[in-house]
């Protein structure tokens, strides 16, 4: 078992602080007072205006439901997130450590996992209808349904998992009640418009793009200067 999975097992077994049932979080102080586990049957809402940074050790174990409308940042040095229950993101979700998806994770907003490993374990489901920016490849040993969203990064490495594609123009799973795997009501309709996989440029590619941009700028300046000189003659 990997070091990451040992960590998540520790989270599940030894985390004792729990969240209250159906809690709406609007301030950092409220989040800090809740604990490190969302137990089964409990739902925590991070409201639209809330900007939450999680710095609790040893991380967070989501066994119930976490719904993010605002901004959630997992700022840890040695622990990540075990998504055992359900996570639905409509806002901004940033993780700088590991994310293990054991239950269901629906992303209809922006996920920034540039320095974090994502592991969809057996039985886990990641649905992406928004945008995922990531550094390491997404490891899929479960189910990935992401052709209705955008991935910026190396993409999905399918090991023993399943990639599911939704028909273009169909209603996609974004947490709206009435569609498969949905768990809450949201008034905005999501239709599958197709996917985009855009790899992150390498350093050499960035250098080339900057060089081309500088060359273009210098060329424009030279041409304008020449025209000004000719105009004075």
CSV table of C-alpha atoms in Angstrom, one decimal:
chain,number,residue,atom,x,y,z
A,1,UNK,CA,0.0,0.0,0.0
A,2,UNK,CA,1.3,3.4,-0.9
A,3,UNK,CA,2.3,6.0,1.6
A,4,UNK,CA,-0.6,8.1,0.5
A,5,UNK,CA,-3.1,5.3,1.2
A,6,UNK,CA,-1.6,4.7,4.6
A,7,UNK,CA,-2.2,8.4,5.3
A,8,UNK,CA,-5.8,8.2,4.3
A,9,UNK,CA,-6.4,5.0,6.3
A,10,UNK,CA,-5.0,6.9,9.3
A,11,UNK,CA,-7.4,9.8,8.6
A,12,UNK,CA,-10.4,7.4,8.6
A,13,UNK,CA,-9.5,5.5,11.7
A,14,UNK,CA,-7.9,8.1,14.1
A,15,UNK,CA,-9.6,11.4,13.3
A,16,UNK,CA,-12.1,12.0,16.1
A,17,UNK,CA,-13.4,15.6,15.6
A,18,UNK,CA,-16.6,15.7,13.6
A,19,UNK,CA,-18.7,18.2,11.7
A,20,UNK,CA,-22.2,19.2,12.7
A,21,UNK,CA,-25.1,18.0,10.5
A,22,UNK,CA,-26.0,20.3,7.6
A,23,UNK,CA,-23.6,23.1,8.5
A,24,UNK,CA,-23.2,26.2,6.3
A,25,UNK,CA,-19.7,27.6,6.5
A,26,UNK,CA,-19.1,31.3,5.7
A,27,UNK,CA,-16.0,32.1,7.8
A,28,UNK,CA,-12.6,30.6,8.4
A,29,UNK,CA,-13.3,30.5,12.2
A,30,UNK,CA,-16.4,28.3,11.6
A,31,UNK,CA,-14.4,25.9,9.5
A,32,UNK,CA,-11.5,25.7,12.0
A,33,UNK,CA,-14.0,24.8,14.8
A,34,UNK,CA,-15.6,21.9,13.0
A,35,UNK,CA,-12.9,19.3,12.9
A,36,UNK,CA,-11.2,16.8,10.5
A,37,UNK,CA,-14.0,14.4,9.6
A,38,UNK,CA,-17.4,14.9,7.9
A,39,UNK,CA,-19.1,11.7,9.2
A,40,UNK,CA,-21.7,9.7,7.2
A,41,UNK,CA,-25.1,11.4,7.0
A,42,UNK,CA,-23.6,14.9,7.5
A,43,UNK,CA,-23.4,17.7,4.9
A,44,UNK,CA,-21.2,20.7,5.0
A,45,UNK,CA,-21.8,23.7,2.7
A,46,UNK,CA,-19.0,26.2,1.9
A,47,UNK,CA,-21.1,29.2,0.9
A,48,UNK,CA,-20.5,31.2,-2.2
A,49,UNK,CA,-18.8,34.2,-0.5
A,50,UNK,CA,-16.6,32.0,1.7
A,51,UNK,CA,-12.9,31.7,1.2
A,52,UNK,CA,-11.7,28.7,3.3
A,53,UNK,CA,-8.2,27.4,3.9
A,54,UNK,CA,-7.9,24.1,5.6
A,55,UNK,CA,-4.7,23.8,7.7
A,56,UNK,CA,-5.8,21.1,10.2
A,57,UNK,CA,-3.7,18.1,10.8
A,58,UNK,CA,-3.8,15.3,9.8
A,59,UNK,CA,-5.9,16.3,6.9
A,60,UNK,CA,-9.6,15.7,6.2
A,61,UNK,CA,-11.7,12.6,5.8
A,62,UNK,CA,-15.0,13.3,3.9
A,63,UNK,CA,-17.3,10.4,4.8
A,64,UNK,CA,-20.5,12.5,4.4
A,65,UNK,CA,-21.0,15.3,1.8
A,66,UNK,CA,-19.0,18.4,1.2
A,67,UNK,CA,-20.5,21.0,-1.2
A,68,UNK,CA,-18.3,23.9,-2.3
A,69,UNK,CA,-19.9,27.1,-3.7
A,70,UNK,CA,-17.1,29.4,-2.7
A,71,UNK,CA,-13.3,28.8,-2.5
A,72,UNK,CA,-11.7,25.8,-0.7
A,73,UNK,CA,-7.9,25.4,-0.4
A,74,UNK,CA,-6.3,22.4,1.2
A,75,UNK,CA,-3.0,24.0,2.4
A,76,UNK,CA,-1.2,21.1,4.1
A,77,UNK,CA,2.4,20.0,4.3
A,78,UNK,CA,1.9,16.3,5.0
A,79,UNK,CA,-1.8,15.3,4.6
A,80,UNK,CA,-4.5,15.4,1.9
A,81,UNK,CA,-8.1,14.5,1.4
A,82,UNK,CA,-9.9,11.2,1.5
A,83,UNK,CA,-13.2,11.7,-0.4
A,84,UNK,CA,-15.0,8.6,0.9
A,85,UNK,CA,-18.6,10.1,0.6
A,86,UNK,CA,-19.5,12.8,-1.9
A,87,UNK,CA,-17.8,16.1,-2.9
A,88,UNK,CA,-19.5,18.5,-5.2
A,89,UNK,CA,-17.6,21.6,-6.3
A,90,UNK,CA,-19.3,24.6,-8.0
A,91,UNK,CA,-16.6,27.1,-7.0
A,92,UNK,CA,-12.8,26.8,-6.6
A,93,UNK,CA,-11.2,23.7,-5.1
A,94,UNK,CA,-7.4,23.7,-4.5
A,95,UNK,CA,-5.4,20.8,-3.1
A,96,UNK,CA,-1.6,20.9,-2.6
A,97,UNK,CA,-1.4,17.3,-1.4
A,98,UNK,CA,-3.0,14.0,-2.3
A,99,UNK,CA,-6.7,13.5,-3.2
A,100,UNK,CA,-8.0,10.0,-3.0
A,101,UNK,CA,-11.5,9.6,-4.5
A,102,UNK,CA,-13.1,6.6,-2.8
A,103,UNK,CA,-16.7,7.8,-3.2
A,104,UNK,CA,-18.0,10.4,-5.7
A,105,UNK,CA,-16.4,13.7,-6.7
A,106,UNK,CA,-18.4,15.9,-9.0
A,107,UNK,CA,-16.5,19.0,-10.3
A,108,UNK,CA,-18.7,21.7,-12.0
A,109,UNK,CA,-16.3,24.5,-11.1
A,110,UNK,CA,-12.5,24.9,-11.1
A,111,UNK,CA,-10.1,22.3,-9.5
A,112,UNK,CA,-6.4,23.3,-9.1
A,113,UNK,CA,-4.3,20.2,-8.3
A,114,UNK,CA,-1.0,21.4,-9.8
A,115,UNK,CA,1.1,19.9,-7.0
A,116,UNK,CA,-1.2,17.1,-5.8
A,117,UNK,CA,-1.7,13.5,-6.9
A,118,UNK,CA,-5.2,12.4,-7.7
A,119,UNK,CA,-6.1,8.7,-7.3
A,120,UNK,CA,-9.5,7.4,-8.3
A,121,UNK,CA,-9.5,4.1,-6.4
A,122,UNK,CA,-11.6,1.0,-7.1
A,123,UNK,CA,-15.2,2.0,-6.6
A,124,UNK,CA,-14.5,5.7,-6.8
A,125,UNK,CA,-16.1,8.1,-9.4
A,126,UNK,CA,-14.7,11.4,-10.7
A,127,UNK,CA,-17.1,13.4,-12.8
A,128,UNK,CA,-15.7,16.6,-14.5
A,129,UNK,CA,-18.0,19.1,-16.1
A,130,UNK,CA,-15.8,22.1,-15.2
A,131,UNK,CA,-12.1,22.6,-15.4
A,132,UNK,CA,-9.3,20.6,-13.8
A,133,UNK,CA,-5.8,21.9,-13.7
A,134,UNK,CA,-3.3,19.3,-12.5
A,135,UNK,CA,0.4,18.4,-12.5
A,136,UNK,CA,0.7,14.7,-12.0
A,137,UNK,CA,-1.5,12.4,-14.2
A,138,UNK,CA,-4.9,11.5,-12.7
A,139,UNK,CA,-4.6,7.8,-11.8
A,140,UNK,CA,-7.9,6.0,-12.6
A,141,UNK,CA,-8.6,2.6,-11.0
A,142,UNK,CA,-12.3,3.4,-10.7
A,143,UNK,CA,-14.6,5.4,-13.0
A,144,UNK,CA,-13.8,8.7,-14.8
A,145,UNK,CA,-16.5,10.6,-16.6
A,146,UNK,CA,-14.9,13.8,-17.9
A,147,UNK,CA,-15.6,14.3,-21.6
A,148,UNK,CA,-18.0,17.2,-20.8
A,149,UNK,CA,-15.3,19.3,-19.0
A,150,UNK,CA,-11.8,20.6,-19.6
A,151,UNK,CA,-8.5,19.1,-18.4
A,152,UNK,CA,-5.3,21.2,-18.3
A,153,UNK,CA,-2.5,18.8,-17.7
A,154,UNK,CA,-1.2,15.4,-18.6
A,155,UNK,CA,-4.7,13.8,-18.5
A,156,UNK,CA,-5.9,10.5,-17.1
A,157,UNK,CA,-3.8,7.4,-16.8
A,158,UNK,CA,-6.2,4.5,-16.9
A,159,UNK,CA,-4.8,1.6,-15.0
A,160,UNK,CA,-7.7,-0.7,-14.0
A,161,UNK,CA,-10.5,1.8,-14.4
A,162,UNK,CA,-13.3,2.8,-16.8
A,163,UNK,CA,-13.6,6.0,-18.9
A,164,UNK,CA,-17.2,6.9,-19.5
A,165,UNK,CA,-18.3,9.4,-22.1
A,166,UNK,CA,-21.6,11.3,-22.2
A,167,UNK,CA,-23.3,12.1,-25.5
A,168,UNK,CA,-22.8,15.7,-26.8
A,169,UNK,CA,-25.8,17.9,-26.0
A,170,UNK,CA,-27.0,15.5,-23.2
A,171,UNK,CA,-27.6,16.7,-19.7
A,172,UNK,CA,-24.4,16.1,-17.7
A,173,UNK,CA,-24.1,15.1,-14.1
A,174,UNK,CA,-23.3,18.4,-12.2
A,175,UNK,CA,-25.2,17.7,-9.0
A,176,UNK,CA,-28.6,18.6,-10.3
A,177,UNK,CA,-31.4,16.5,-8.9
A,178,UNK,CA,-33.0,14.1,-11.4
A,179,UNK,CA,-29.9,12.9,-13.2
A,180,UNK,CA,-27.7,9.9,-12.4
A,181,UNK,CA,-25.5,10.1,-9.3
A,182,UNK,CA,-26.8,13.6,-8.4
A,183,UNK,CA,-27.3,14.4,-4.8
A,184,UNK,CA,-28.5,18.0,-4.5
A,185,UNK,CA,-30.6,20.6,-6.3
A,186,UNK,CA,-29.0,23.3,-8.4
A,187,UNK,CA,-30.9,25.6,-10.7
A,188,UNK,CA,-28.3,25.8,-13.5
A,189,UNK,CA,-28.6,23.2,-16.2
A,190,UNK,CA,-25.4,21.5,-17.5
A,191,UNK,CA,-25.3,20.3,-21.1
A,192,UNK,CA,-22.3,18.3,-22.4
A,193,UNK,CA,-20.5,20.4,-25.0
A,194,UNK,CA,-17.4,18.2,-25.4
A,195,UNK,CA,-14.0,18.1,-23.8
A,196,UNK,CA,-10.7,19.7,-24.2
A,197,UNK,CA,-7.3,18.3,-23.1
A,198,UNK,CA,-4.7,21.0,-23.1
A,199,UNK,CA,-1.2,19.9,-21.9
A,200,UNK,CA,0.8,22.3,-19.7
A,201,UNK,CA,3.6,23.9,-21.8
A,202,UNK,CA,7.1,22.7,-20.9
A,203,UNK,CA,9.9,25.2,-19.9
A,204,UNK,CA,11.4,25.1,-23.4
A,205,UNK,CA,7.9,25.7,-25.0
A,206,UNK,CA,7.4,28.7,-22.6
A,207,UNK,CA,10.8,30.0,-23.6
A,208,UNK,CA,10.0,29.6,-27.3
A,209,UNK,CA,6.7,31.4,-26.9
A,210,UNK,CA,8.3,34.3,-24.9
A,211,UNK,CA,11.0,34.5,-27.6
A,212,UNK,CA,8.4,34.7,-30.4
A,213,UNK,CA,6.4,37.3,-28.5
A,214,UNK,CA,9.5,39.4,-27.9
A,215,UNK,CA,10.5,39.1,-31.6
A,216,UNK,CA,7.0,40.2,-32.6
A,217,UNK,CA,7.2,43.2,-30.3
A,218,UNK,CA,10.7,44.2,-31.4
A,219,UNK,CA,9.5,43.9,-35.1
A,220,UNK,CA,6.6,46.2,-34.5
A,221,UNK,CA,8.8,48.8,-32.8
A,222,UNK,CA,11.4,48.7,-35.6
A,223,UNK,CA,8.7,49.1,-38.3
A,224,UNK,CA,7.0,52.0,-36.4
A,225,UNK,CA,10.4,53.7,-35.9
A,226,UNK,CA,11.3,53.3,-39.6
A,227,UNK,CA,7.9,54.8,-40.6
A,228,UNK,CA,8.4,57.7,-38.3
A,229,UNK,CA,11.9,58.4,-39.8
A,230,UNK,CA,10.5,58.2,-43.3
A,231,UNK,CA,7.7,60.5,-42.4
A,232,UNK,CA,10.2,63.2,-41.2
A,233,UNK,CA,12.1,63.1,-44.5
